[in-house]
PDB file of C-alpha atoms in Angstrom:
ATOM      1  CA  ASN A 919      14.678  32.831 -71.138  1.00 69.00           C
ATOM      2  CA  ALA A 920      18.373  33.995 -70.925  1.00 80.00           C
ATOM      3  CA  GLY A 921      17.190  37.568 -69.673  1.00 94.00           C
ATOM      4  CA  VAL A 922      20.775  40.351 -70.376  1.00 97.00           C
ATOM      5  CA  THR A 923      23.320  38.505 -70.634  1.00 97.00           C
ATOM      6  CA  GLN A 924      27.175  40.503 -70.477  1.00 97.00           C
ATOM      7  CA  THR A 925      30.294  39.328 -72.325  1.00 97.00           C
ATOM      8  CA  PRO A 926      33.143  39.319 -70.809  1.00 97.00           C
ATOM      9  CA  LYS A 927      32.735  38.575 -67.045  1.00 96.00           C
ATOM     10  CA  PHE A 928      36.241  40.188 -66.147  1.00 96.00           C
ATOM     11  CA  ARG A 929      39.364  41.847 -68.437  1.00 96.00           C
ATOM     12  CA  VAL A 930      41.993  42.910 -67.038  1.00 97.00           C
ATOM     13  CA  LEU A 931      43.491  45.700 -69.048  1.00 97.00           C
ATOM     14  CA  LYS A 932      46.782  47.521 -69.558  1.00 97.00           C
ATOM     15  CA  THR A 933      46.523  51.212 -69.426  1.00 98.00           C
ATOM     16  CA  GLY A 934      45.945  52.956 -72.889  1.00 97.00           C
ATOM     17  CA  GLN A 935      44.643  49.087 -74.810  1.00 97.00           C
ATOM     18  CA  SER A 936      40.767  49.373 -75.743  1.00 96.00           C
ATOM     19  CA  MET A 937      38.092  47.361 -75.481  1.00 96.00           C
ATOM     20  CA  THR A 938      34.108  46.279 -76.106  1.00 97.00           C
ATOM     21  CA  LEU A 939      31.270  45.034 -74.160  1.00 97.00           C
ATOM     22  CA  LEU A 940      29.264  43.224 -75.480  1.00 97.00           C
ATOM     23  CA  CYS A 941      25.193  43.531 -73.760  1.00 98.00           C
ATOM     24  CA  ALA A 942      22.631  40.519 -75.239  1.00 98.00           C
ATOM     25  CA  GLN A 943      18.978  41.051 -74.555  1.00 97.00           C
ATOM     26  CA  ASP A 944      16.094  38.527 -75.502  1.00 96.00           C
ATOM     27  CA  MET A 945      12.836  40.310 -74.003  1.00 94.00           C
ATOM     28  CA  ASN A 946      12.359  42.430 -76.966  1.00 95.00           C
ATOM     29  CA  HIS A 947      12.716  45.635 -75.437  1.00 94.00           C
ATOM     30  CA  GLU A 948      13.373  49.171 -77.139  1.00 93.00           C
ATOM     31  CA  TYR A 949      16.037  50.318 -74.232  1.00 93.00           C
ATOM     32  CA  MET A 950      19.165  49.232 -73.022  1.00 94.00           C
ATOM     33  CA  TYR A 951      21.778  50.671 -71.047  1.00 94.00           C
ATOM     34  CA  TRP A 952      25.164  51.165 -70.005  1.00 96.00           C
ATOM     35  CA  TYR A 953      26.004  51.124 -66.462  1.00 95.00           C
ATOM     36  CA  ARG A 954      28.854  51.574 -64.251  1.00 96.00           C
ATOM     37  CA  GLN A 955      29.961  50.837 -60.031  1.00 95.00           C
ATOM     38  CA  ASP A 956      32.576  51.821 -58.971  1.00 93.00           C
ATOM     39  CA  PRO A 957      33.053  50.794 -55.211  1.00 86.00           C
ATOM     40  CA  GLY A 958      30.695  51.781 -51.656  1.00 81.00           C
ATOM     41  CA  MET A 959      28.106  52.824 -55.143  1.00 83.00           C
ATOM     42  CA  GLY A 960      25.622  54.101 -56.583  1.00 86.00           C
ATOM     43  CA  LEU A 961      24.978  53.787 -60.551  1.00 90.00           C
ATOM     44  CA  ARG A 962      25.365  55.562 -62.983  1.00 91.00           C
ATOM     45  CA  LEU A 963      24.213  56.100 -66.138  1.00 91.00           C
ATOM     46  CA  ILE A 964      27.449  55.568 -68.680  1.00 94.00           C
ATOM     47  CA  HIS A 965      25.311  56.324 -72.223  1.00 94.00           C
ATOM     48  CA  TYR A 966      21.912  54.931 -73.093  1.00 93.00           C
ATOM     49  CA  SER A 967      19.365  54.434 -75.849  1.00 93.00           C
ATOM     50  CA  VAL A 968      16.088  53.774 -77.883  1.00 91.00           C
ATOM     51  CA  GLY A 969      16.093  52.089 -80.080  1.00 92.00           C
ATOM     52  CA  GLU A 970      17.797  49.984 -82.541  1.00 94.00           C
ATOM     53  CA  GLY A 971      20.464  52.412 -84.256  1.00 94.00           C
ATOM     54  CA  THR A 972      20.408  54.991 -81.519  1.00 93.00           C
ATOM     55  CA  THR A 973      22.686  55.841 -78.248  1.00 95.00           C
ATOM     56  CA  ALA A 974      22.659  58.623 -76.501  1.00 92.00           C
ATOM     57  CA  LYS A 975      25.263  60.281 -73.772  1.00 92.00           C
ATOM     58  CA  GLY A 976      24.240  59.659 -70.166  1.00 90.00           C
ATOM     59  CA  GLU A 977      25.865  61.232 -66.724  1.00 88.00           C
ATOM     60  CA  VAL A 978      28.998  59.550 -67.429  1.00 93.00           C
ATOM     61  CA  PRO A 979      29.388  59.285 -70.998  1.00 95.00           C
ATOM     62  CA  ASP A 980      33.682  60.568 -71.343  1.00 96.00           C
ATOM     63  CA  GLY A 981      35.744  58.330 -72.441  1.00 96.00           C
ATOM     64  CA  TYR A 982      33.129  55.405 -73.547  1.00 97.00           C
ATOM     65  CA  ASN A 983      31.206  55.431 -76.790  1.00 97.00           C
ATOM     66  CA  VAL A 984      28.520  52.926 -78.155  1.00 97.00           C
ATOM     67  CA  SER A 985      26.910  51.490 -81.025  1.00 97.00           C
ATOM     68  CA  ARG A 986      23.300  49.534 -81.104  1.00 97.00           C
ATOM     69  CA  LEU A 987      23.507  48.105 -84.994  1.00 95.00           C
ATOM     70  CA  LYS A 988      20.266  45.235 -84.144  1.00 95.00           C
ATOM     71  CA  LYS A 989      17.709  46.159 -81.349  1.00 96.00           C
ATOM     72  CA  GLN A 990      18.882  42.863 -79.662  1.00 97.00           C
ATOM     73  CA  ASN A 991      23.164  43.399 -78.708  1.00 97.00           C
ATOM     74  CA  PHE A 992      24.267  46.950 -76.847  1.00 98.00           C
ATOM     75  CA  LEU A 993      28.088  46.895 -77.615  1.00 98.00           C
ATOM     76  CA  LEU A 994      29.910  49.919 -75.328  1.00 98.00           C
ATOM     77  CA  GLY A 995      33.698  50.725 -76.420  1.00 97.00           C
ATOM     78  CA  LEU A 996      37.155  51.665 -74.622  1.00 96.00           C
ATOM     79  CA  GLU A 997      39.120  53.091 -77.149  1.00 92.00           C
ATOM     80  CA  SER A 998      42.520  53.431 -74.282  1.00 96.00           C
ATOM     81  CA  ALA A 999      41.953  52.454 -71.168  1.00 96.00           C
ATOM     82  CA  ALA A1000      42.747  54.873 -68.242  1.00 97.00           C
ATOM     83  CA  PRO A1001      42.670  53.095 -63.805  1.00 96.00           C
ATOM     84  CA  SER A1002      40.286  55.710 -64.090  1.00 96.00           C
ATOM     85  CA  GLN A1003      37.432  52.987 -65.855  1.00 97.00           C
ATOM     86  CA  THR A1004      38.615  50.575 -63.475  1.00 97.00           C
ATOM     87  CA  SER A1005      34.779  49.679 -62.293  1.00 97.00           C
ATOM     88  CA  VAL A1006      31.514  47.203 -62.368  1.00 97.00           C
ATOM     89  CA  TYR A1007      30.000  47.756 -65.411  1.00 98.00           C
ATOM     90  CA  PHE A1008      26.018  46.252 -65.670  1.00 97.00           C
ATOM     91  CA  CYS A1009      24.049  46.620 -69.334  1.00 97.00           C
ATOM     92  CA  ALA A1010      20.181  46.964 -69.035  1.00 94.00           C
ATOM     93  CA  SER A1011      17.139  46.924 -70.778  1.00 94.00           C
ATOM     94  CA  SER A1012      13.655  47.857 -70.689  1.00 91.00           C
ATOM     95  CA  TRP A1013      10.179  48.898 -71.752  1.00 85.00           C
ATOM     96  CA  GLU A1014      10.571  52.428 -71.807  1.00 74.00           C
ATOM     97  CA  HIS A1015      12.430  53.780 -68.417  1.00 65.00           C
ATOM     98  CA  TYR A1016      10.921  51.727 -66.314  1.00 75.00           C
ATOM     99  CA  GLU A1017      11.035  48.342 -64.903  1.00 86.00           C
ATOM    100  CA  GLN A1018      14.422  47.241 -66.331  1.00 91.00           C
ATOM    101  CA  TYR A1019      15.967  44.797 -66.308  1.00 93.00           C
ATOM    102  CA  PHE A1020      20.431  44.123 -65.209  1.00 95.00           C
ATOM    103  CA  GLY A1021      23.165  41.476 -66.368  1.00 96.00           C
ATOM    104  CA  PRO A1022      25.201  40.358 -64.280  1.00 95.00           C
ATOM    105  CA  GLY A1023      28.218  41.898 -64.997  1.00 97.00           C
ATOM    106  CA  THR A1024      31.359  43.046 -66.008  1.00 97.00           C
ATOM    107  CA  ARG A1025      34.711  43.621 -63.913  1.00 97.00           C
ATOM    108  CA  LEU A1026      36.618  45.621 -65.626  1.00 97.00           C
ATOM    109  CA  THR A1027      40.534  46.448 -64.210  1.00 97.00           C
ATOM    110  CA  VAL A1028      42.747  49.584 -65.671  1.00 97.00           C
ATOM    111  CA  THR A1029      46.381  48.663 -64.272  1.00 97.00           C
TER     112      THR A1029
ATOM    113  CA  LEU B1316      17.714  66.897 -62.745  1.00 53.00           C
ATOM    114  CA  ALA B1317      14.845  64.431 -59.116  1.00 59.00           C
ATOM    115  CA  LYS B1318      18.068  63.697 -56.570  1.00 79.00           C
ATOM    116  CA  THR B1319      16.903  61.050 -54.395  1.00 88.00           C
ATOM    117  CA  THR B1320      18.358  60.928 -50.968  1.00 91.00           C
ATOM    118  CA  GLN B1321      18.776  57.936 -48.512  1.00 94.00           C
ATOM    119  CA  PRO B1322      19.644  56.270 -45.460  1.00 96.00           C
ATOM    120  CA  ILE B1323      22.990  55.342 -45.999  1.00 95.00           C
ATOM    121  CA  SER B1324      22.234  52.239 -43.912  1.00 97.00           C
ATOM    122  CA  MET B1325      18.954  50.317 -41.726  1.00 97.00           C
ATOM    123  CA  ASP B1326      19.122  48.001 -39.530  1.00 98.00           C
ATOM    124  CA  SER B1327      16.569  45.608 -38.479  1.00 98.00           C
ATOM    125  CA  TYR B1328      15.837  41.726 -37.502  1.00 97.00           C
ATOM    126  CA  GLU B1329      13.558  38.301 -39.143  1.00 97.00           C
ATOM    127  CA  GLY B1330      10.186  38.944 -39.527  1.00 97.00           C
ATOM    128  CA  GLN B1331       9.756  42.327 -38.836  1.00 97.00           C
ATOM    129  CA  GLU B1332       8.096  44.832 -41.116  1.00 97.00           C
ATOM    130  CA  VAL B1333      11.062  47.627 -42.422  1.00 98.00           C
ATOM    131  CA  ASN B1334      10.602  51.393 -44.534  1.00 98.00           C
ATOM    132  CA  ILE B1335      12.832  53.050 -46.235  1.00 97.00           C
ATOM    133  CA  THR B1336      11.732  56.422 -47.128  1.00 96.00           C
ATOM    134  CA  CYS B1337      13.164  58.368 -49.965  1.00 94.00           C
ATOM    135  CA  SER B1338      13.597  62.590 -50.129  1.00 94.00           C
ATOM    136  CA  HIS B1339      13.223  63.477 -53.980  1.00 90.00           C
ATOM    137  CA  ASN B1340      12.250  67.233 -53.963  1.00 90.00           C
ATOM    138  CA  ASN B1341      13.050  68.221 -57.583  1.00 87.00           C
ATOM    139  CA  ILE B1342      10.669  65.519 -58.441  1.00 88.00           C
ATOM    140  CA  ALA B1343       8.624  66.633 -61.875  1.00 86.00           C
ATOM    141  CA  THR B1344       5.118  65.602 -62.997  1.00 88.00           C
ATOM    142  CA  ASN B1345       5.892  63.350 -65.395  1.00 84.00           C
ATOM    143  CA  ASP B1346       8.910  61.056 -63.163  1.00 87.00           C
ATOM    144  CA  TYR B1347       8.091  57.751 -61.702  1.00 89.00           C
ATOM    145  CA  ILE B1348       9.949  55.986 -58.773  1.00 91.00           C
ATOM    146  CA  THR B1349      11.045  52.899 -58.561  1.00 92.00           C
ATOM    147  CA  TRP B1350      12.461  50.818 -55.789  1.00 95.00           C
ATOM    148  CA  TYR B1351      15.394  48.465 -56.672  1.00 95.00           C
ATOM    149  CA  GLN B1352      17.326  45.874 -54.315  1.00 97.00           C
ATOM    150  CA  GLN B1353      20.860  44.834 -55.322  1.00 96.00           C
ATOM    151  CA  PHE B1354      22.969  41.465 -53.715  1.00 96.00           C
ATOM    152  CA  PRO B1355      26.997  41.623 -53.868  1.00 91.00           C
ATOM    153  CA  SER B1356      28.749  40.818 -57.077  1.00 89.00           C
ATOM    154  CA  GLN B1357      24.864  40.886 -58.620  1.00 93.00           C
ATOM    155  CA  GLY B1358      23.022  43.744 -60.972  1.00 94.00           C
ATOM    156  CA  PRO B1359      20.203  45.241 -58.881  1.00 94.00           C
ATOM    157  CA  ARG B1360      16.722  43.530 -59.549  1.00 95.00           C
ATOM    158  CA  PHE B1361      12.650  45.168 -59.746  1.00 93.00           C
ATOM    159  CA  ILE B1362      10.883  45.589 -56.559  1.00 95.00           C
ATOM    160  CA  ILE B1363       8.405  47.778 -57.429  1.00 95.00           C
ATOM    161  CA  GLN B1364       6.988  51.113 -58.765  1.00 93.00           C
ATOM    162  CA  GLY B1365       5.023  53.911 -58.193  1.00 93.00           C
ATOM    163  CA  TYR B1366       3.477  57.130 -59.743  1.00 93.00           C
ATOM    164  CA  LYS B1367       1.347  58.466 -56.891  1.00 91.00           C
ATOM    165  CA  THR B1368      -0.589  56.712 -53.026  1.00 91.00           C
ATOM    166  CA  LYS B1369       0.202  53.293 -53.345  1.00 96.00           C
ATOM    167  CA  VAL B1370       0.661  50.506 -54.855  1.00 95.00           C
ATOM    168  CA  THR B1371       1.455  46.461 -53.306  1.00 96.00           C
ATOM    169  CA  ASN B1372       2.685  43.417 -55.404  1.00 95.00           C
ATOM    170  CA  GLU B1373       3.988  39.953 -53.846  1.00 95.00           C
ATOM    171  CA  VAL B1374       7.030  42.139 -52.309  1.00 94.00           C
ATOM    172  CA  ALA B1375       6.449  45.422 -51.306  1.00 97.00           C
ATOM    173  CA  SER B1376       5.459  48.654 -50.738  1.00 98.00           C
ATOM    174  CA  LEU B1377       5.201  51.949 -51.967  1.00 98.00           C
ATOM    175  CA  PHE B1378       3.888  54.487 -50.004  1.00 97.00           C
ATOM    176  CA  ILE B1379       4.028  58.133 -52.412  1.00 97.00           C
ATOM    177  CA  PRO B1380       2.063  61.173 -50.499  1.00 96.00           C
ATOM    178  CA  ALA B1381      -0.460  63.277 -52.104  1.00 95.00           C
ATOM    179  CA  ASP B1382       3.247  66.352 -53.165  1.00 95.00           C
ATOM    180  CA  ARG B1383       5.396  63.818 -54.145  1.00 95.00           C
ATOM    181  CA  LYS B1384       8.697  65.087 -52.334  1.00 94.00           C
ATOM    182  CA  SER B1385       9.062  61.524 -50.535  1.00 95.00           C
ATOM    183  CA  SER B1386       8.820  57.355 -50.981  1.00 96.00           C
ATOM    184  CA  THR B1387       8.635  54.484 -48.636  1.00 97.00           C
ATOM    185  CA  LEU B1388       9.883  51.221 -49.691  1.00 98.00           C
ATOM    186  CA  SER B1389       7.620  48.997 -46.941  1.00 98.00           C
ATOM    187  CA  LEU B1390       9.298  45.374 -46.710  1.00 98.00           C
ATOM    188  CA  PRO B1391       6.430  42.989 -44.669  1.00 95.00           C
ATOM    189  CA  ARG B1392       8.261  40.714 -42.015  1.00 94.00           C
ATOM    190  CA  VAL B1393      12.103  40.192 -43.085  1.00 97.00           C
ATOM    191  CA  SER B1394      14.068  37.836 -43.833  1.00 97.00           C
ATOM    192  CA  LEU B1395      18.136  36.832 -43.698  1.00 97.00           C
ATOM    193  CA  SER B1396      17.579  36.821 -47.307  1.00 96.00           C
ATOM    194  CA  ASP B1397      16.412  40.826 -47.365  1.00 97.00           C
ATOM    195  CA  THR B1398      20.047  41.973 -46.692  1.00 98.00           C
ATOM    196  CA  ALA B1399      20.883  44.139 -49.592  1.00 97.00           C
ATOM    197  CA  VAL B1400      21.264  47.366 -50.836  1.00 96.00           C
ATOM    198  CA  TYR B1401      17.604  49.298 -51.677  1.00 97.00           C
ATOM    199  CA  TYR B1402      18.145  51.495 -54.217  1.00 95.00           C
ATOM    200  CA  CYS B1403      15.410  54.642 -55.290  1.00 92.00           C
ATOM    201  CA  LEU B1404      15.186  55.746 -58.548  1.00 90.00           C
ATOM    202  CA  VAL B1405      13.702  58.782 -59.837  1.00 87.00           C
ATOM    203  CA  ALA B1406      13.271  58.622 -64.059  1.00 81.00           C
ATOM    204  CA  LYS B1407      10.621  60.623 -66.509  1.00 71.00           C
ATOM    205  CA  GLY B1408       8.689  57.957 -67.891  1.00 59.00           C
ATOM    206  CA  GLY B1409       9.123  59.304 -71.329  1.00 52.00           C
ATOM    207  CA  GLY B1410      12.446  58.659 -72.241  1.00 52.00           C
ATOM    208  CA  GLY B1411      16.181  60.857 -71.020  1.00 55.00           C
ATOM    209  CA  ASN B1412      19.118  59.796 -69.455  1.00 57.00           C
ATOM    210  CA  LYS B1413      17.865  61.003 -65.704  1.00 63.00           C
ATOM    211  CA  LEU B1414      18.863  58.154 -64.513  1.00 71.00           C
ATOM    212  CA  THR B1415      20.961  58.511 -61.796  1.00 69.00           C
ATOM    213  CA  PHE B1416      20.965  55.947 -58.651  1.00 77.00           C
ATOM    214  CA  GLY B1417      21.459  57.165 -55.167  1.00 75.00           C
ATOM    215  CA  THR B1418      23.401  55.678 -53.097  1.00 80.00           C
ATOM    216  CA  GLY B1419      21.238  53.631 -51.233  1.00 93.00           C
ATOM    217  CA  THR B1420      20.163  51.728 -47.948  1.00 97.00           C
ATOM    218  CA  GLN B1421      22.159  48.773 -46.699  1.00 97.00           C
ATOM    219  CA  LEU B1422      19.741  46.791 -45.318  1.00 98.00           C
ATOM    220  CA  LYS B1423      21.003  44.140 -42.636  1.00 98.00           C
ATOM    221  CA  VAL B1424      18.412  41.636 -41.515  1.00 98.00           C
ATOM    222  CA  GLU B1425      19.589  39.353 -38.417  1.00 97.00           C
ATOM    223  CA  LEU B1426      17.382  36.819 -35.986  1.00 94.00           C
TER     224      LEU B1426
END
């Protein structure tokens, strides 16, 4: 089992550019999450999904969109990147809101 | 939202027991308490979860008093490899967007 994988690992964007981060899990988990972590800070929930075809807003959803077309994949999109979105993005999956399994993270820099 | 408060940092020596306390005064009836460990440049990793009283697994113990307004993660006989950031997370068991990690506790273990 690969667990939770994230693509890409690193990315540099210019302000205004768009991109999509891909998260994949092979544990058949219903719940998936996207977090961001800024330097010296804890994780903040951006969006989450409780099943295929469903998404919901977390604590800091502005500037991001998500889609869960397949149970194993959860996509995070930035339509118009801003420097404030420079961060490390973590994806996670779980059975309900219990033990979450995290991916290795994507380090995004917006210049 | 069950906000959590933890010490910013703790220092210990190899072989000692370390206790990290998390305060969560506004915990709701159906909230669970979960602890995660995070190493630099990695996603958090699940340590232990509990609802009340005491829970023990192969790596840690979790003590929760009757009023559930705090919890204590106990790491027996720490080693250098336990140097990491530890997060306390209080979240509803059945769903919702109340998944906020605090700033965590930086544990430093020395020889």
